[in-house]
């Protein structure tokens, strides 16, 4: 019974990619920082989780943009109705959505096969296709770990690796004062730009770091933009239409099983 449902979802997927108007990108395959002056890109990993909407709304209210690198199955399942709603909310507000792999897998683990690596990226492409109608152009490798094999798989899927040049350490045990000090250093050094790592999954990040950083950087005259904006690139390889939620996809192995049926 569920096989035809899933097949129809997959068969419908190519329509999402068939929209014209794609701009060829000339983006380095690994991005370490912003290029545009006076711009700061704040990036939030490991969601979607319960703070996505709050962070998204804080940036929107400040006429600013943020970037979220998401997992399919990490702190929450990306297909939970509440998470889908929040992801669509942030996307519609103009914030950038990128991949962080399905399961927050270290892609350089030496027991990972090429098929497993592709599956980690494919499942996020499928999720974003269903929820948002987009195909991501950027992937942040979990733990910042990548090698030539990882870059080869990413390249074949049209995705650039998004690293960072500034780390708040918000998920590494830094307290709020220390993380705020990281923002202070960027602002006080009058750096031309910064590509900053945060995590959506930290309550103190949502409640304290985000308001602090927005206020600090805007008062210093920086513009808070998406990662794509700060390097003059497109955030997505393709933009189409989201699918209606019908077959209740879950974070189980179901998608993978379906793929096997199709292949
Ligand atoms: C919001 O940002 C846009 C783009 O930078 C700018 O054109 C607009 O004036 C800003 N609006 C407000 C209310 O600050
Ligand atoms: C690879 O090895 C690690 C550590 O031994 C293990 O946790 C992980 O599940 C393995 N991954 C795969 C895909 O077999
Ligand atoms: C925050 O962490 C720093 C570095 O470990 C420490 O020196 C400082 O006392 C801490 N501040 C608070 C408020 O806990
Ligand atoms: Zn992560």
PDB file of N, CA and C in Angstrom, residues 30-78:
ATOM      1  N   UNK A  30      34.920  25.035  -1.685  1.00  0.00           N
ATOM      2  CA  UNK A  30      34.898  25.179  -0.237  1.00  0.00           C
ATOM      3  C   UNK A  30      34.921  26.669   0.090  1.00  0.00           C
ATOM      4  N   UNK A  31      33.940  27.099   0.813  1.00  0.00           N
ATOM      5  CA  UNK A  31      33.835  28.511   1.180  1.00  0.00           C
ATOM      6  C   UNK A  31      34.272  28.664   2.632  1.00  0.00           C
ATOM      7  N   UNK A  32      35.287  29.515   2.835  1.00  0.00           N
ATOM      8  CA  UNK A  32      35.804  29.706   4.194  1.00  0.00           C
ATOM      9  C   UNK A  32      35.381  31.028   4.814  1.00  0.00           C
ATOM     10  N   UNK A  33      34.892  31.931   3.984  1.00  0.00           N
ATOM     11  CA  UNK A  33      34.534  33.231   4.539  1.00  0.00           C
ATOM     12  C   UNK A  33      33.725  34.026   3.548  1.00  0.00           C
ATOM     13  N   UNK A  34      33.273  35.194   3.992  1.00  0.00           N
ATOM     14  CA  UNK A  34      32.520  36.090   3.118  1.00  0.00           C
ATOM     15  C   UNK A  34      33.483  36.859   2.219  1.00  0.00           C
ATOM     16  N   UNK A  35      32.933  37.411   1.147  1.00  0.00           N
ATOM     17  CA  UNK A  35      33.747  38.222   0.244  1.00  0.00           C
ATOM     18  C   UNK A  35      33.335  39.682   0.279  1.00  0.00           C
ATOM     19  N   UNK A  36      32.060  39.948   0.432  1.00  0.00           N
ATOM     20  CA  UNK A  36      31.581  41.327   0.354  1.00  0.00           C
ATOM     21  C   UNK A  36      31.900  42.102   1.629  1.00  0.00           C
ATOM     22  N   UNK A  37      32.278  43.366   1.433  1.00  0.00           N
ATOM     23  CA  UNK A  37      32.627  44.216   2.567  1.00  0.00           C
ATOM     24  C   UNK A  37      31.386  44.583   3.359  1.00  0.00           C
ATOM     25  N   UNK A  38      31.588  44.745   4.653  1.00  0.00           N
ATOM     26  CA  UNK A  38      30.535  45.228   5.544  1.00  0.00           C
ATOM     27  C   UNK A  38      29.361  44.265   5.700  1.00  0.00           C
ATOM     28  N   UNK A  39      29.615  42.997   5.378  1.00  0.00           N
ATOM     29  CA  UNK A  39      28.545  42.009   5.512  1.00  0.00           C
ATOM     30  C   UNK A  39      28.958  40.913   6.485  1.00  0.00           C
ATOM     31  N   UNK A  40      28.017  40.499   7.260  1.00  0.00           N
ATOM     32  CA  UNK A  40      28.250  39.383   8.181  1.00  0.00           C
ATOM     33  C   UNK A  40      27.166  38.331   7.955  1.00  0.00           C
ATOM     34  N   UNK A  41      27.616  37.086   7.830  1.00  0.00           N
ATOM     35  CA  UNK A  41      26.678  35.967   7.685  1.00  0.00           C
ATOM     36  C   UNK A  41      26.730  35.137   8.963  1.00  0.00           C
ATOM     37  N   UNK A  42      25.629  35.116   9.687  1.00  0.00           N
ATOM     38  CA  UNK A  42      25.521  34.266  10.873  1.00  0.00           C
ATOM     39  C   UNK A  42      24.828  32.974  10.461  1.00  0.00           C
ATOM     40  N   UNK A  43      25.450  31.842  10.807  1.00  0.00           N
ATOM     41  CA  UNK A  43      24.952  30.544  10.345  1.00  0.00           C
ATOM     42  C   UNK A  43      24.650  29.644  11.545  1.00  0.00           C
ATOM     43  N   UNK A  44      23.561  28.912  11.449  1.00  0.00           N
ATOM     44  CA  UNK A  44      23.055  28.128  12.578  1.00  0.00           C
ATOM     45  C   UNK A  44      22.909  26.664  12.174  1.00  0.00           C
ATOM     46  N   UNK A  45      23.653  25.805  12.844  1.00  0.00           N
ATOM     47  CA  UNK A  45      23.693  24.387  12.491  1.00  0.00           C
ATOM     48  C   UNK A  45      22.769  23.539  13.373  1.00  0.00           C
ATOM     49  N   UNK A  46      22.575  22.324  12.907  1.00  0.00           N
ATOM     50  CA  UNK A  46      22.037  21.197  13.696  1.00  0.00           C
ATOM     51  C   UNK A  46      20.512  21.161  13.844  1.00  0.00           C
ATOM     52  N   UNK A  47      19.802  22.209  13.361  1.00  0.00           N
ATOM     53  CA  UNK A  47      18.349  22.162  13.399  1.00  0.00           C
ATOM     54  C   UNK A  47      17.827  21.321  12.245  1.00  0.00           C
ATOM     55  N   UNK A  48      16.525  21.352  11.947  1.00  0.00           N
ATOM     56  CA  UNK A  48      15.560  22.195  12.650  1.00  0.00           C
ATOM     57  C   UNK A  48      15.224  21.647  14.035  1.00  0.00           C
ATOM     58  N   UNK A  49      15.129  22.613  14.981  1.00  0.00           N
ATOM     59  CA  UNK A  49      14.783  22.273  16.352  1.00  0.00           C
ATOM     60  C   UNK A  49      13.844  23.359  16.866  1.00  0.00           C
ATOM     61  N   UNK A  50      13.623  23.379  18.145  1.00  0.00           N
ATOM     62  CA  UNK A  50      12.549  24.229  18.682  1.00  0.00           C
ATOM     63  C   UNK A  50      12.879  25.718  18.701  1.00  0.00           C
ATOM     64  N   UNK A  51      14.116  26.109  18.367  1.00  0.00           N
ATOM     65  CA  UNK A  51      14.457  27.532  18.404  1.00  0.00           C
ATOM     66  C   UNK A  51      14.486  28.177  17.019  1.00  0.00           C
ATOM     67  N   UNK A  52      14.206  27.388  15.994  1.00  0.00           N
ATOM     68  CA  UNK A  52      14.304  27.914  14.631  1.00  0.00           C
ATOM     69  C   UNK A  52      13.408  29.126  14.422  1.00  0.00           C
ATOM     70  N   UNK A  53      12.158  29.017  14.846  1.00  0.00           N
ATOM     71  CA  UNK A  53      11.203  30.096  14.592  1.00  0.00           C
ATOM     72  C   UNK A  53      11.612  31.379  15.341  1.00  0.00           C
ATOM     73  N   UNK A  54      12.072  31.205  16.575  1.00  0.00           N
ATOM     74  CA  UNK A  54      12.479  32.367  17.371  1.00  0.00           C
ATOM     75  C   UNK A  54      13.674  33.083  16.740  1.00  0.00           C
ATOM     76  N   UNK A  55      14.659  32.315  16.307  1.00  0.00           N
ATOM     77  CA  UNK A  55      15.843  32.914  15.684  1.00  0.00           C
ATOM     78  C   UNK A  55      15.471  33.560  14.357  1.00  0.00           C
ATOM     79  N   UNK A  56      14.691  32.837  13.566  1.00  0.00           N
ATOM     80  CA  UNK A  56      14.243  33.364  12.281  1.00  0.00           C
ATOM     81  C   UNK A  56      13.516  34.693  12.467  1.00  0.00           C
ATOM     82  N   UNK A  57      12.595  34.732  13.427  1.00  0.00           N
ATOM     83  CA  UNK A  57      11.805  35.942  13.649  1.00  0.00           C
ATOM     84  C   UNK A  57      12.657  37.102  14.153  1.00  0.00           C
ATOM     85  N   UNK A  58      13.695  36.805  14.947  1.00  0.00           N
ATOM     86  CA  UNK A  58      14.565  37.874  15.444  1.00  0.00           C
ATOM     87  C   UNK A  58      15.288  38.547  14.280  1.00  0.00           C
ATOM     88  N   UNK A  59      15.767  37.753  13.338  1.00  0.00           N
ATOM     89  CA  UNK A  59      16.444  38.327  12.165  1.00  0.00           C
ATOM     90  C   UNK A  59      15.436  39.070  11.292  1.00  0.00           C
ATOM     91  N   UNK A  60      14.279  38.469  11.074  1.00  0.00           N
ATOM     92  CA  UNK A  60      13.275  39.108  10.224  1.00  0.00           C
ATOM     93  C   UNK A  60      12.869  40.471  10.804  1.00  0.00           C
ATOM     94  N   UNK A  61      12.664  40.504  12.115  1.00  0.00           N
ATOM     95  CA  UNK A  61      12.244  41.758  12.756  1.00  0.00           C
ATOM     96  C   UNK A  61      13.307  42.835  12.629  1.00  0.00           C
ATOM     97  N   UNK A  62      14.567  42.423  12.491  1.00  0.00           N
ATOM     98  CA  UNK A  62      15.669  43.377  12.365  1.00  0.00           C
ATOM     99  C   UNK A  62      16.015  43.648  10.901  1.00  0.00           C
ATOM    100  N   UNK A  63      15.165  43.209  10.002  1.00  0.00           N
ATOM    101  CA  UNK A  63      15.424  43.390   8.566  1.00  0.00           C
ATOM    102  C   UNK A  63      16.766  42.748   8.190  1.00  0.00           C
ATOM    103  N   UNK A  64      17.008  41.607   8.767  1.00  0.00           N
ATOM    104  CA  UNK A  64      18.283  40.922   8.558  1.00  0.00           C
ATOM    105  C   UNK A  64      18.015  39.481   8.129  1.00  0.00           C
ATOM    106  N   UNK A  65      19.054  38.820   7.616  1.00  0.00           N
ATOM    107  CA  UNK A  65      18.912  37.433   7.158  1.00  0.00           C
ATOM    108  C   UNK A  65      19.917  36.525   7.840  1.00  0.00           C
ATOM    109  N   UNK A  66      19.504  35.284   8.030  1.00  0.00           N
ATOM    110  CA  UNK A  66      20.354  34.269   8.652  1.00  0.00           C
ATOM    111  C   UNK A  66      20.407  33.047   7.739  1.00  0.00           C
ATOM    112  N   UNK A  67      21.300  32.135   8.076  1.00  0.00           N
ATOM    113  CA  UNK A  67      21.462  30.895   7.307  1.00  0.00           C
ATOM    114  C   UNK A  67      21.377  29.707   8.258  1.00  0.00           C
ATOM    115  N   UNK A  68      20.642  28.684   7.834  1.00  0.00           N
ATOM    116  CA  UNK A  68      20.455  27.503   8.675  1.00  0.00           C
ATOM    117  C   UNK A  68      20.916  26.252   7.923  1.00  0.00           C
ATOM    118  N   UNK A  69      21.848  25.524   8.513  1.00  0.00           N
ATOM    119  CA  UNK A  69      22.305  24.257   7.937  1.00  0.00           C
ATOM    120  C   UNK A  69      21.637  23.122   8.722  1.00  0.00           C
ATOM    121  N   UNK A  70      20.790  22.381   8.003  1.00  0.00           N
ATOM    122  CA  UNK A  70      19.880  21.470   8.698  1.00  0.00           C
ATOM    123  C   UNK A  70      20.184  19.991   8.494  1.00  0.00           C
ATOM    124  N   UNK A  71      19.842  19.244   9.512  1.00  0.00           N
ATOM    125  CA  UNK A  71      19.874  17.779   9.461  1.00  0.00           C
ATOM    126  C   UNK A  71      18.460  17.256   9.259  1.00  0.00           C
ATOM    127  N   UNK A  72      18.391  15.985   8.819  1.00  0.00           N
ATOM    128  CA  UNK A  72      17.090  15.345   8.703  1.00  0.00           C
ATOM    129  C   UNK A  72      16.693  14.664   9.992  1.00  0.00           C
ATOM    130  N   UNK A  73      17.687  14.115  10.658  1.00  0.00           N
ATOM    131  CA  UNK A  73      17.418  13.348  11.868  1.00  0.00           C
ATOM    132  C   UNK A  73      18.559  13.561  12.855  1.00  0.00           C
ATOM    133  N   UNK A  74      18.437  14.630  13.648  1.00  0.00           N
ATOM    134  CA  UNK A  74      19.469  14.931  14.635  1.00  0.00           C
ATOM    135  C   UNK A  74      18.773  15.285  15.952  1.00  0.00           C
ATOM    136  N   UNK A  75      18.550  16.549  16.241  1.00  0.00           N
ATOM    137  CA  UNK A  75      17.836  16.920  17.471  1.00  0.00           C
ATOM    138  C   UNK A  75      16.337  16.692  17.314  1.00  0.00           C
ATOM    139  N   UNK A  76      15.876  16.718  16.086  1.00  0.00           N
ATOM    140  CA  UNK A  76      14.467  16.438  15.795  1.00  0.00           C
ATOM    141  C   UNK A  76      14.409  15.840  14.400  1.00  0.00           C
ATOM    142  N   UNK A  77      13.239  15.312  14.048  1.00  0.00           N
ATOM    143  CA  UNK A  77      13.044  14.816  12.691  1.00  0.00           C
ATOM    144  C   UNK A  77      12.543  15.967  11.832  1.00  0.00           C
ATOM    145  N   UNK A  78      13.181  16.155  10.695  1.00  0.00           N
ATOM    146  CA  UNK A  78      12.829  17.275   9.831  1.00  0.00           C
ATOM    147  C   UNK A  78      11.400  17.165   9.324  1.00  0.00           C
TER     148      UNK A  78
END
